[in-house]
Amino acid sequence: MSTSQDTALSASPEFISPFRQSSVHTDFLIRIKETSDTGTHYVDLYTVKALLVRSSEYFSDMLAVPQPPGQTEQFVEVQETELVWDRLLRWIDPFASAADVETVDDIALILEPVKKYLLDKVKPHIITILARLLDSCPSEALRIWALAIHLEDRDLVVTASRATLAIQIQQPWIPCGHELEAIPGHLVLELFRYRQRCRDTLQAVLLQDPSQPSSILYQHWRSSGLSDTSCKNTICCGTSALVSSAAHPQWLGRFMDICITMIDSTPSATVFSGMKWIELDAIRRTSDTCMYARRQILWNFPSFHAGFCVGMNQVVQQVDVPDFLGM
């Protein structure tokens, strides 16, 4: 099936692979059929047969069959573009320069040929790139999750599944990209169930009584110094209005409300670290103490916030990721 993505990533007319040049070592051709307004022509990419056999079970079996009598050139005609095979050959040939693969679209373009030709030697390179893209392009987590399932790499599936928690997934499900369209519906449903379990777990922690020592909010509230917002300025209040460590101040309630709202669509601890200044200021302003105490809250809040984010991340990490590859 041809997609707009395939069209966008097809080799441009100016693209010329260095594998068009033969050498004394090359003994096999990858023949690519190209059709344009001027007609049909073929492009030959030169490689070493032994490298193909070593990298691909598909070519190992195919090239074990004797060539037809009288055929002077050994070649195989393929359907993919020159750009796709240029990238594949760069991974197959250890002496070639590295493949220019920098985006999830680049990986999606070569995924089908990798599976079709059983290029298992190429998979580790793809998995390494996807793991790096998961860090640099977190918004692509859902597509990387789908690609990891196609590649059947369990570790990457688990990592990508957790990364999808940090993005909003539209409901009803509308897949974007061929790799997502090819994912079975029951796996998508299980991903939504996993997100719901993470949401429920985070919500249960946020709804704990913050006055209880077992509460994560209580632990980080105490350790950050926010439990003591007593006013030391007698000119301001005239008294020492100590807020008890067992109390439930208004600002902490406001903080909890904002967090619960945020995880409704994004059940991940990463959303807490991305809270905007206006939200943090709203929390500070709901303090039921004087201006001096509000400043104390403002100064100590970063320490509380950082510890809270780490604690909540540990909570969500304890939720088991489904065995998508075993379903």
CSV table of C-alpha atoms in Angstrom, one decimal:
chain,number,residue,atom,x,y,z
A,1,MET,CA,0.0,0.0,0.0
A,2,SER,CA,1.4,3.4,-1.0
A,3,THR,CA,1.1,6.2,1.5
A,4,SER,CA,1.9,9.9,1.5
A,5,GLN,CA,4.8,9.1,3.8
A,6,ASP,CA,6.3,6.8,1.1
A,7,THR,CA,6.0,9.5,-1.4
A,8,ALA,CA,7.5,12.2,0.8
A,9,LEU,CA,10.5,10.0,1.6
A,10,SER,CA,11.1,8.6,-1.9
A,11,ALA,CA,14.4,9.3,-3.5
A,12,SER,CA,14.5,12.6,-5.3
A,13,PRO,CA,15.6,12.7,-9.0
A,14,GLU,CA,18.9,14.2,-7.9
A,15,PHE,CA,19.7,11.3,-5.5
A,16,ILE,CA,22.5,9.1,-6.7
A,17,SER,CA,23.8,6.3,-4.5
A,18,PRO,CA,27.5,5.7,-4.3
A,19,PHE,CA,26.7,2.0,-4.7
A,20,ARG,CA,26.2,2.7,-8.4
A,21,GLN,CA,29.9,2.5,-8.7
A,22,SER,CA,31.4,-1.0,-9.0
A,23,SER,CA,34.7,-2.1,-7.7
A,24,VAL,CA,37.0,-5.2,-7.9
A,25,HIS,CA,35.2,-6.6,-4.8
A,26,THR,CA,31.6,-6.3,-5.9
A,27,ASP,CA,30.0,-9.4,-7.5
A,28,PHE,CA,26.3,-8.9,-7.1
A,29,LEU,CA,23.7,-6.3,-8.3
A,30,ILE,CA,20.6,-4.9,-6.6
A,31,ARG,CA,18.5,-4.0,-9.7
A,32,ILE,CA,15.9,-1.2,-9.1
A,33,LYS,CA,13.2,-0.6,-11.6
A,34,GLU,CA,12.3,3.1,-11.9
A,35,THR,CA,9.4,4.5,-13.9
A,36,SER,CA,9.1,8.2,-14.9
A,37,ASP,CA,7.5,10.4,-17.6
A,38,THR,CA,10.4,9.5,-19.9
A,39,GLY,CA,9.9,5.7,-19.6
A,40,THR,CA,11.2,2.8,-17.6
A,41,HIS,CA,14.9,2.3,-16.8
A,42,TYR,CA,16.9,0.3,-14.3
A,43,VAL,CA,19.4,1.4,-11.7
A,44,ASP,CA,22.0,-1.1,-10.6
A,45,LEU,CA,23.6,-0.9,-7.1
A,46,TYR,CA,26.8,-3.0,-6.6
A,47,THR,CA,27.4,-5.0,-3.5
A,48,VAL,CA,29.2,-8.2,-2.3
A,49,LYS,CA,27.1,-11.4,-2.4
A,50,ALA,CA,28.7,-12.7,0.7
A,51,LEU,CA,27.6,-9.7,2.7
A,52,LEU,CA,24.0,-10.2,1.6
A,53,VAL,CA,24.1,-13.9,2.5
A,54,ARG,CA,25.5,-13.1,5.9
A,55,SER,CA,23.0,-10.4,6.7
A,56,SER,CA,19.8,-11.9,5.3
A,57,GLU,CA,18.3,-15.4,5.5
A,58,TYR,CA,16.1,-14.4,2.5
A,59,PHE,CA,19.2,-13.9,0.3
A,60,SER,CA,21.0,-16.8,1.8
A,61,ASP,CA,18.3,-19.2,0.6
A,62,MET,CA,17.7,-17.5,-2.7
A,63,LEU,CA,21.4,-17.4,-3.7
A,64,ALA,CA,21.9,-21.0,-2.7
A,65,VAL,CA,20.0,-21.8,-5.9
A,66,PRO,CA,22.2,-22.0,-9.0
A,67,GLN,CA,21.9,-19.1,-11.5
A,68,PRO,CA,20.3,-19.8,-14.9
A,69,PRO,CA,22.8,-21.0,-17.6
A,70,GLY,CA,24.3,-18.2,-19.6
A,71,GLN,CA,23.6,-15.5,-17.1
A,72,THR,CA,26.8,-13.5,-16.7
A,73,GLU,CA,25.6,-11.1,-14.1
A,74,GLN,CA,24.2,-12.1,-10.7
A,75,PHE,CA,21.4,-9.8,-9.7
A,76,VAL,CA,18.0,-9.5,-8.0
A,77,GLU,CA,15.3,-7.1,-9.1
A,78,VAL,CA,13.6,-5.3,-6.2
A,79,GLN,CA,10.6,-3.1,-5.8
A,80,GLU,CA,12.0,-0.5,-3.3
A,81,THR,CA,13.5,2.8,-4.2
A,82,GLU,CA,17.2,3.6,-4.7
A,83,LEU,CA,17.2,5.6,-1.5
A,84,VAL,CA,15.8,2.7,0.6
A,85,TRP,CA,18.5,0.3,-0.8
A,86,ASP,CA,21.2,2.8,-0.3
A,87,ARG,CA,20.4,2.9,3.4
A,88,LEU,CA,20.1,-0.9,3.7
A,89,LEU,CA,23.4,-1.5,1.9
A,90,ARG,CA,25.2,1.0,4.2
A,91,TRP,CA,24.1,-1.2,7.2
A,92,ILE,CA,25.0,-4.5,5.4
A,93,ASP,CA,28.4,-3.3,4.2
A,94,PRO,CA,30.7,-2.8,7.2
A,95,PHE,CA,33.1,-0.7,5.1
A,96,ALA,CA,30.4,1.8,3.9
A,97,SER,CA,29.8,5.1,5.6
A,98,ALA,CA,26.9,5.2,8.1
A,99,ALA,CA,23.3,5.3,6.9
A,100,ASP,CA,21.7,8.8,7.0
A,101,VAL,CA,18.8,7.9,9.2
A,102,GLU,CA,17.7,10.6,11.6
A,103,THR,CA,14.0,10.5,12.0
A,104,VAL,CA,11.1,8.1,12.7
A,105,ASP,CA,10.0,8.6,9.1
A,106,ASP,CA,13.4,7.3,7.9
A,107,ILE,CA,13.0,4.2,10.0
A,108,ALA,CA,9.4,3.7,8.9
A,109,LEU,CA,10.5,3.9,5.3
A,110,ILE,CA,12.9,0.9,5.6
A,111,LEU,CA,11.0,-1.2,8.1
A,112,GLU,CA,9.0,-3.2,5.5
A,113,PRO,CA,12.1,-4.1,3.4
A,114,VAL,CA,13.9,-5.2,6.6
A,115,LYS,CA,11.1,-7.6,7.5
A,116,LYS,CA,10.6,-8.7,3.9
A,117,TYR,CA,14.2,-9.6,3.2
A,118,LEU,CA,14.7,-11.0,6.8
A,119,LEU,CA,17.6,-8.5,7.4
A,120,ASP,CA,18.1,-9.5,11.0
A,121,LYS,CA,21.6,-8.1,11.1
A,122,VAL,CA,20.1,-4.6,10.4
A,123,LYS,CA,17.6,-4.7,13.2
A,124,PRO,CA,20.1,-3.9,16.1
A,125,HIS,CA,21.1,-0.7,14.2
A,126,ILE,CA,17.4,0.3,13.8
A,127,ILE,CA,16.7,-0.4,17.5
A,128,THR,CA,19.6,1.7,18.6
A,129,ILE,CA,18.4,4.6,16.5
A,130,LEU,CA,14.8,4.3,17.8
A,131,ALA,CA,16.0,4.2,21.4
A,132,ARG,CA,17.9,7.5,20.8
A,133,LEU,CA,14.9,9.1,19.0
A,134,LEU,CA,12.8,8.2,22.0
A,135,ASP,CA,14.9,10.5,24.1
A,136,SER,CA,15.3,13.3,21.5
A,137,CYS,CA,11.7,13.2,20.1
A,138,PRO,CA,9.4,12.1,22.9
A,139,SER,CA,6.3,13.2,20.9
A,140,GLU,CA,7.0,10.3,18.5
A,141,ALA,CA,6.7,7.7,21.3
A,142,LEU,CA,3.5,6.2,19.9
A,143,ARG,CA,5.1,5.5,16.5
A,144,ILE,CA,8.2,4.2,18.1
A,145,TRP,CA,6.1,1.8,20.2
A,146,ALA,CA,4.5,0.5,17.0
A,147,LEU,CA,7.8,0.1,15.3
A,148,ALA,CA,9.3,-1.7,18.3
A,149,ILE,CA,6.4,-4.2,18.1
A,150,HIS,CA,7.1,-4.8,14.4
A,151,LEU,CA,10.7,-5.3,15.2
A,152,GLU,CA,9.8,-7.6,18.1
A,153,ASP,CA,12.2,-6.1,20.5
A,154,ARG,CA,10.9,-6.6,24.0
A,155,ASP,CA,13.1,-4.0,25.8
A,156,LEU,CA,12.3,-1.2,23.3
A,157,VAL,CA,8.5,-2.1,23.5
A,158,VAL,CA,8.6,-1.7,27.3
A,159,THR,CA,10.5,1.6,27.2
A,160,ALA,CA,8.3,3.0,24.4
A,161,SER,CA,5.2,1.9,26.2
A,162,ARG,CA,6.1,3.9,29.2
A,163,ALA,CA,7.1,6.9,27.0
A,164,THR,CA,3.7,6.9,25.4
A,165,LEU,CA,2.2,7.9,28.9
A,166,ALA,CA,3.7,11.3,28.4
A,167,ILE,CA,1.7,12.1,25.3
A,168,GLN,CA,-2.0,12.6,24.7
A,169,ILE,CA,-3.6,9.8,22.5
A,170,GLN,CA,-6.7,10.8,20.7
A,171,GLN,CA,-9.9,8.9,21.3
A,172,PRO,CA,-11.5,7.3,19.4
A,173,TRP,CA,-8.3,5.8,18.0
A,174,ILE,CA,-7.2,7.3,14.7
A,175,PRO,CA,-3.9,5.8,13.6
A,176,CYS,CA,-1.4,8.1,11.9
A,177,GLY,CA,1.2,6.3,9.8
A,178,HIS,CA,1.4,2.9,8.2
A,179,GLU,CA,3.3,1.4,11.1
A,180,LEU,CA,0.3,2.2,13.4
A,181,GLU,CA,-2.3,1.1,11.0
A,182,ALA,CA,-0.7,-2.3,10.9
A,183,ILE,CA,-0.9,-2.8,14.7
A,184,PRO,CA,-3.7,-5.2,15.7
A,185,GLY,CA,-6.6,-3.6,17.5
A,186,HIS,CA,-6.3,-5.8,20.6
A,187,LEU,CA,-2.8,-4.4,21.2
A,188,VAL,CA,-4.1,-0.8,20.9
A,189,LEU,CA,-6.8,-1.6,23.4
A,190,GLU,CA,-4.3,-3.1,25.8
A,191,LEU,CA,-2.2,0.1,25.5
A,192,PHE,CA,-5.3,2.1,26.6
A,193,ARG,CA,-5.9,-0.2,29.5
A,194,TYR,CA,-2.3,0.2,30.6
A,195,ARG,CA,-2.7,4.0,30.5
A,196,GLN,CA,-5.8,3.7,32.6
A,197,ARG,CA,-4.0,1.6,35.2
A,198,CYS,CA,-1.2,4.2,35.4
A,199,ARG,CA,-3.8,7.0,35.7
A,200,ASP,CA,-5.6,5.1,38.5
A,201,THR,CA,-2.4,4.5,40.3
A,202,LEU,CA,-1.2,8.1,40.2
A,203,GLN,CA,-4.7,9.3,41.2
A,204,ALA,CA,-4.8,7.0,44.2
A,205,VAL,CA,-1.4,8.4,45.4
A,206,LEU,CA,-2.6,12.0,44.9
A,207,LEU,CA,-5.8,11.4,46.8
A,208,GLN,CA,-3.9,10.1,49.9
A,209,ASP,CA,-4.3,12.1,53.0
A,210,PRO,CA,-1.2,14.4,53.0
A,211,SER,CA,-1.3,14.5,56.8
A,212,GLN,CA,-0.4,10.7,56.9
A,213,PRO,CA,3.4,9.9,57.0
A,214,SER,CA,2.9,7.2,54.4
A,215,SER,CA,1.8,9.8,51.9
A,216,ILE,CA,4.3,10.8,49.2
A,217,LEU,CA,3.0,14.4,49.5
A,218,TYR,CA,3.7,14.3,53.2
A,219,GLN,CA,7.2,12.9,52.8
A,220,HIS,CA,8.3,15.5,50.3
A,221,TRP,CA,6.4,18.3,52.1
A,222,ARG,CA,8.4,17.6,55.3
A,223,SER,CA,11.8,17.0,53.6
A,224,SER,CA,11.6,20.3,51.7
A,225,GLY,CA,10.9,22.4,54.8
A,226,LEU,CA,7.4,23.4,53.7
A,227,SER,CA,5.9,22.0,56.8
A,228,ASP,CA,7.1,25.0,58.8
A,229,THR,CA,5.8,28.2,57.3
A,230,SER,CA,5.7,30.1,60.6
A,231,CYS,CA,5.9,33.8,60.3
A,232,LYS,CA,9.0,35.0,62.1
A,233,ASN,CA,8.3,38.7,61.4
A,234,THR,CA,6.4,40.2,64.4
A,235,ILE,CA,5.8,43.4,62.5
A,236,CYS,CA,3.9,41.4,59.9
A,237,CYS,CA,1.7,39.3,62.0
A,238,GLY,CA,2.5,40.2,65.6
A,239,THR,CA,2.5,36.5,66.4
A,240,SER,CA,4.2,33.3,65.5
A,241,ALA,CA,1.6,31.6,63.4
A,242,LEU,CA,3.1,28.2,63.0
A,243,VAL,CA,1.4,25.9,60.5
A,244,SER,CA,1.3,22.4,61.9
A,245,SER,CA,3.1,19.7,59.9
A,246,ALA,CA,-0.1,17.7,60.2
A,247,ALA,CA,-2.2,20.4,58.7
A,248,HIS,CA,-3.6,20.4,55.1
A,249,PRO,CA,-2.8,23.9,53.8
A,250,GLN,CA,-4.8,25.4,51.0
A,251,TRP,CA,-1.8,25.6,48.6
A,252,LEU,CA,-1.2,21.8,48.9
A,253,GLY,CA,-4.8,21.1,48.1
A,254,ARG,CA,-4.5,23.4,45.0
A,255,PHE,CA,-1.4,21.5,44.0
A,256,MET,CA,-3.2,18.2,44.3
A,257,ASP,CA,-6.2,19.4,42.2
A,258,ILE,CA,-3.9,20.6,39.4
A,259,CYS,CA,-2.0,17.3,39.3
A,260,ILE,CA,-5.2,15.2,39.2
A,261,THR,CA,-6.4,17.3,36.2
A,262,MET,CA,-3.1,16.9,34.4
A,263,ILE,CA,-2.9,13.1,34.6
A,264,ASP,CA,-6.5,12.8,33.2
A,265,SER,CA,-5.2,13.0,29.6
A,266,THR,CA,-1.5,12.3,30.2
A,267,PRO,CA,-1.0,9.6,32.9
A,268,SER,CA,2.7,10.2,33.4
A,269,ALA,CA,4.9,11.7,36.1
A,270,THR,CA,6.7,13.8,33.5
A,271,VAL,CA,3.7,16.2,33.3
A,272,PHE,CA,4.3,17.3,36.8
A,273,SER,CA,7.8,18.5,35.9
A,274,GLY,CA,6.4,20.5,33.1
A,275,MET,CA,4.0,22.6,35.3
A,276,LYS,CA,4.0,26.2,34.1
A,277,TRP,CA,5.0,29.1,36.2
A,278,ILE,CA,1.4,30.5,36.2
A,279,GLU,CA,0.3,27.2,37.8
A,280,LEU,CA,3.0,27.3,40.5
A,281,ASP,CA,2.1,30.9,41.2
A,282,ALA,CA,-1.5,30.0,41.6
A,283,ILE,CA,-0.5,27.4,44.1
A,284,ARG,CA,1.5,29.9,46.1
A,285,ARG,CA,-1.3,32.5,46.1
A,286,THR,CA,-3.7,30.0,47.7
A,287,SER,CA,-1.6,29.9,50.8
A,288,ASP,CA,-3.6,30.6,53.9
A,289,THR,CA,-0.7,32.3,55.6
A,290,CYS,CA,0.8,35.8,55.4
A,291,MET,CA,3.0,37.3,52.7
A,292,TYR,CA,6.2,36.2,54.5
A,293,ALA,CA,5.0,32.6,54.6
A,294,ARG,CA,4.1,32.8,50.9
A,295,ARG,CA,7.7,33.8,50.1
A,296,GLN,CA,8.9,30.8,52.2
A,297,ILE,CA,6.6,28.5,50.1
A,298,LEU,CA,7.9,30.1,46.9
A,299,TRP,CA,11.5,29.6,47.9
A,300,ASN,CA,11.1,26.0,49.1
A,301,PHE,CA,8.6,24.8,46.5
A,302,PRO,CA,11.3,23.9,43.9
A,303,SER,CA,12.8,21.4,46.3
A,304,PHE,CA,9.4,19.9,47.1
A,305,HIS,CA,8.4,19.8,43.4
A,306,ALA,CA,11.6,18.0,42.3
A,307,GLY,CA,11.3,15.4,45.0
A,308,PHE,CA,7.6,14.9,44.3
A,309,CYS,CA,8.3,14.3,40.6
A,310,VAL,CA,10.9,11.7,41.3
A,311,GLY,CA,8.6,10.0,43.8
A,312,MET,CA,5.7,9.9,41.4
A,313,ASN,CA,7.9,8.6,38.6
A,314,GLN,CA,8.8,5.7,40.8
A,315,VAL,CA,5.2,5.0,41.5
A,316,VAL,CA,4.2,4.8,37.8
A,317,GLN,CA,7.3,2.6,37.0
A,318,GLN,CA,5.8,0.0,39.3
A,319,VAL,CA,2.8,-0.5,37.0
A,320,ASP,CA,3.6,-3.6,34.9
A,321,VAL,CA,3.8,-3.0,31.1
A,322,PRO,CA,1.7,-5.5,29.2
A,323,ASP,CA,3.5,-8.3,27.3
A,324,PHE,CA,2.5,-6.9,23.9
A,325,LEU,CA,4.7,-9.4,22.0
A,326,GLY,CA,3.1,-12.3,23.8
A,327,MET,CA,-0.5,-11.4,22.9
